[in-house]
mmCIF file of C-alpha atoms in Angstrom:
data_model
loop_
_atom_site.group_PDB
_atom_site.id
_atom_site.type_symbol
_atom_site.label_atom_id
_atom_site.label_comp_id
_atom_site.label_asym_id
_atom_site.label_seq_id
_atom_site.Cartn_x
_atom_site.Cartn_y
_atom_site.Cartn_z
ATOM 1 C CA UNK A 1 -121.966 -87.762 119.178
ATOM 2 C CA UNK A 2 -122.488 -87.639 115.394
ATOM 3 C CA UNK A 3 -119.499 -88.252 113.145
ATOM 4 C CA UNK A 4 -119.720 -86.857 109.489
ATOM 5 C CA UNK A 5 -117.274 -88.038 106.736
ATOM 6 C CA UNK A 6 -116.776 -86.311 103.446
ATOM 7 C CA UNK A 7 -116.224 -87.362 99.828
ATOM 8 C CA UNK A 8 -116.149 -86.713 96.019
ATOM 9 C CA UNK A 9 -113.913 -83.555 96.016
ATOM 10 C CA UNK A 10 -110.996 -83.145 93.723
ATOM 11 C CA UNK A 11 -109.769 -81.008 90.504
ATOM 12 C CA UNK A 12 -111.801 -80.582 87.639
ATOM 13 C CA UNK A 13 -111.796 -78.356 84.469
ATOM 14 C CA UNK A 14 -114.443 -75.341 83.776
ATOM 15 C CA UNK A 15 -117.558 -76.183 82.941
ATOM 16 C CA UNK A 16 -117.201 -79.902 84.495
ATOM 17 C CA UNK A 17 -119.497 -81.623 87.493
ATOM 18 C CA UNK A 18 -118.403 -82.886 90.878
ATOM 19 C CA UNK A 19 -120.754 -84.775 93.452
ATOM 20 C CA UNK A 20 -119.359 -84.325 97.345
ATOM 21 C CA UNK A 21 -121.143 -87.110 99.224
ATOM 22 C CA UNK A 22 -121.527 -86.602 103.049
ATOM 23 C CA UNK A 23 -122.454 -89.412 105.999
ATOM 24 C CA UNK A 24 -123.426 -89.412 109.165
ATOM 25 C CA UNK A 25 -122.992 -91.674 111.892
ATOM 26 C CA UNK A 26 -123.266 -92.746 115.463
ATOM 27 C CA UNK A 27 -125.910 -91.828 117.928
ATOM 28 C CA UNK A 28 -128.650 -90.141 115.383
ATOM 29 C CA UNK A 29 -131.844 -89.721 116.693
ATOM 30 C CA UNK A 30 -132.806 -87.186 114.385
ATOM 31 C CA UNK A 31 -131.230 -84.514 111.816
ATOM 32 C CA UNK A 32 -132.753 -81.223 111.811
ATOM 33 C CA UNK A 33 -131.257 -79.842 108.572
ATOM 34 C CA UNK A 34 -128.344 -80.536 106.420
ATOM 35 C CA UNK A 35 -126.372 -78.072 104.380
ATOM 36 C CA UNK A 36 -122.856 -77.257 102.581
ATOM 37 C CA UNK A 37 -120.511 -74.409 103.146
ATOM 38 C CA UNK A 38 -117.439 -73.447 101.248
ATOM 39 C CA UNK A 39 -114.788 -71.390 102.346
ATOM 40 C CA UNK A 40 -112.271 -69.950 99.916
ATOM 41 C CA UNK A 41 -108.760 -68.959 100.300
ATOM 42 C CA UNK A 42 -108.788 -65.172 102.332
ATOM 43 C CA UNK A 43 -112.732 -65.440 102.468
ATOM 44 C CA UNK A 44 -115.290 -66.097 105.457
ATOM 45 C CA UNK A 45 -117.349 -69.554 105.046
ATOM 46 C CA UNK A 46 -120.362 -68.857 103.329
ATOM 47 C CA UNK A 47 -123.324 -71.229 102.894
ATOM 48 C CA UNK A 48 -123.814 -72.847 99.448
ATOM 49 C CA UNK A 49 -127.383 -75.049 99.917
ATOM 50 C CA UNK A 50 -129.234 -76.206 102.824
ATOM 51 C CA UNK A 51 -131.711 -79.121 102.927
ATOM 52 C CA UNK A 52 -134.340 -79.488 105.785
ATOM 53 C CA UNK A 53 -136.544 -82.498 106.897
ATOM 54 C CA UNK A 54 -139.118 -82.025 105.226
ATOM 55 C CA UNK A 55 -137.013 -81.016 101.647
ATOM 56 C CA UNK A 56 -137.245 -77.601 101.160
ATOM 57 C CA UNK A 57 -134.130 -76.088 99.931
ATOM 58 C CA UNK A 58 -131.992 -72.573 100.125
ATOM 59 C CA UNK A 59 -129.451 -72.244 97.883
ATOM 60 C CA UNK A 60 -126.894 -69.193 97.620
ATOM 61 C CA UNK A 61 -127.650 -67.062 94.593
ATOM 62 C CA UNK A 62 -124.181 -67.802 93.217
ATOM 63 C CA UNK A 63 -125.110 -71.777 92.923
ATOM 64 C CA UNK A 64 -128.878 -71.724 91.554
ATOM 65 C CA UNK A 65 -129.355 -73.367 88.747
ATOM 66 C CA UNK A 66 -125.795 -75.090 88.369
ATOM 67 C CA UNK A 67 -125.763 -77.226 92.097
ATOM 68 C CA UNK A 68 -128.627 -79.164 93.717
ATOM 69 C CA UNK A 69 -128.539 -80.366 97.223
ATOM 70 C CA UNK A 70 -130.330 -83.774 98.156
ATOM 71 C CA UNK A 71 -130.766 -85.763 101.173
ATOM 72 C CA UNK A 72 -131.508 -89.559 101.629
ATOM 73 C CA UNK A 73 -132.712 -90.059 105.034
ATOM 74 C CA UNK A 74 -132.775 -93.603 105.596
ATOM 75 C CA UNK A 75 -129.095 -93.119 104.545
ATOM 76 C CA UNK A 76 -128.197 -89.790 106.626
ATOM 77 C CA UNK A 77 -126.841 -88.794 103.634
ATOM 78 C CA UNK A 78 -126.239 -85.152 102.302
ATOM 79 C CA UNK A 79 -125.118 -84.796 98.924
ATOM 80 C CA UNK A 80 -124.466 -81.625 96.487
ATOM 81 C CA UNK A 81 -124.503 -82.055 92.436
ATOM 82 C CA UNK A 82 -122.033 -79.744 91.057
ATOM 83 C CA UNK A 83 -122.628 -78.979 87.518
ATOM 84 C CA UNK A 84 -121.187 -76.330 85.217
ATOM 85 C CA UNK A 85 -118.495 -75.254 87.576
ATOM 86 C CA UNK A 86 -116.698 -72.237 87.723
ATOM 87 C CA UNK A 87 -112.721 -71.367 89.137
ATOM 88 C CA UNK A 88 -115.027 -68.957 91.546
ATOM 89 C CA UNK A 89 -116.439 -71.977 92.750
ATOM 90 C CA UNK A 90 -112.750 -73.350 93.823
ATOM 91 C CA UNK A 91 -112.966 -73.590 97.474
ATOM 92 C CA UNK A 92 -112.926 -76.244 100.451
ATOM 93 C CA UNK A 93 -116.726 -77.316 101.408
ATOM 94 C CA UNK A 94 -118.164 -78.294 104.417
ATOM 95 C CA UNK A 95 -120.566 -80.316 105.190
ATOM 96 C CA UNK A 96 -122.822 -78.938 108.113
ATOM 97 C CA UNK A 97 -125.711 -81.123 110.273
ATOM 98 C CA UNK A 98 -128.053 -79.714 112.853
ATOM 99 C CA UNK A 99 -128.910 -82.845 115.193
ATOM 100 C CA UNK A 100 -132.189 -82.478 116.804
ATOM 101 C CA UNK A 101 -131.368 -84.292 120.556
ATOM 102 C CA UNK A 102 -134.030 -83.413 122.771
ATOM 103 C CA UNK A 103 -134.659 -79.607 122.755
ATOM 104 C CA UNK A 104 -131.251 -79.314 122.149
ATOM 105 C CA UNK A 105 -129.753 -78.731 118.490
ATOM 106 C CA UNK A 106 -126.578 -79.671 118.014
ATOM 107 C CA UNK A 107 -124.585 -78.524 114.631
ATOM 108 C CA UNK A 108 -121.827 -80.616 113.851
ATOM 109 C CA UNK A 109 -119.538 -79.908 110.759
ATOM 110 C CA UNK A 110 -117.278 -82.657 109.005
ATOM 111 C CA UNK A 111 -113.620 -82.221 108.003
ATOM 112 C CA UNK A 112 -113.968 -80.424 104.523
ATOM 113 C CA UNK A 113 -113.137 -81.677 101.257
ATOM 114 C CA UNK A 114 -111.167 -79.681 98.311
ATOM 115 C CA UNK A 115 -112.983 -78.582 95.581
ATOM 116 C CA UNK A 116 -110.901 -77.004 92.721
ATOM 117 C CA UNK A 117 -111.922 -75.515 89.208
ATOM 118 C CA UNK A 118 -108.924 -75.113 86.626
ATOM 119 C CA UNK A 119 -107.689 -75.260 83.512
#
């Protein structure tokens, strides 16, 4: 099992920056890809930036320019810089691991953190 814990959401005016910080634990053998999701009030999750192995990244066309997605792998760490933020951008996000364990994949998602843009 792989255990992911959150952090770095909260409220912050227009135009500010937020980091969300995401770790992963327990029996890691090796993480596929990592990525963020964010899921707004009366809206279906949608993906914000994914990060592979080897550091490629997708962002959503919504995000480019404003957040970047890193990884450190020595850390299992996934984390998204949030700059110039919007009220749009006001949702909670998920973080979101594939696990490579033998030919298996295994996605596991952590417990979502608030993220919220106001005034």
């Amino acid at each position: 099992q792989v255990q992911l814990v959150e952090s770095g959401g909260g409220l912050v005016q227009p135009g500010g920056s937020l980091r969300l910080s995401c770790a992963a634990s327990g029996s890691i053998f090796s993480i596929n890809y990592m990525a963020w999701y964010r899921q707004a009030p009366g809206k279906e999750r949608e993906l914000v930036a994914r990060i592979n192995s080897g550091g490629s990244t997708t962002y959503a066309d919504s995000v480019k320019g404003r957040f970047t997605i890193s990884r450190d792998n020595a850390k299992n760490t996934v984390y998204l810089q949030m700059d110039s933020l919007k009220p749009e951008d006001t949702a909670v996000y998920y973080c979101n691991v594939a696990h490579n364990h033998g030919l298996v994949l295994q996605i596991y998602w952590g417990q979502g953190t608030q993220v919220t843009v106001s005034s």
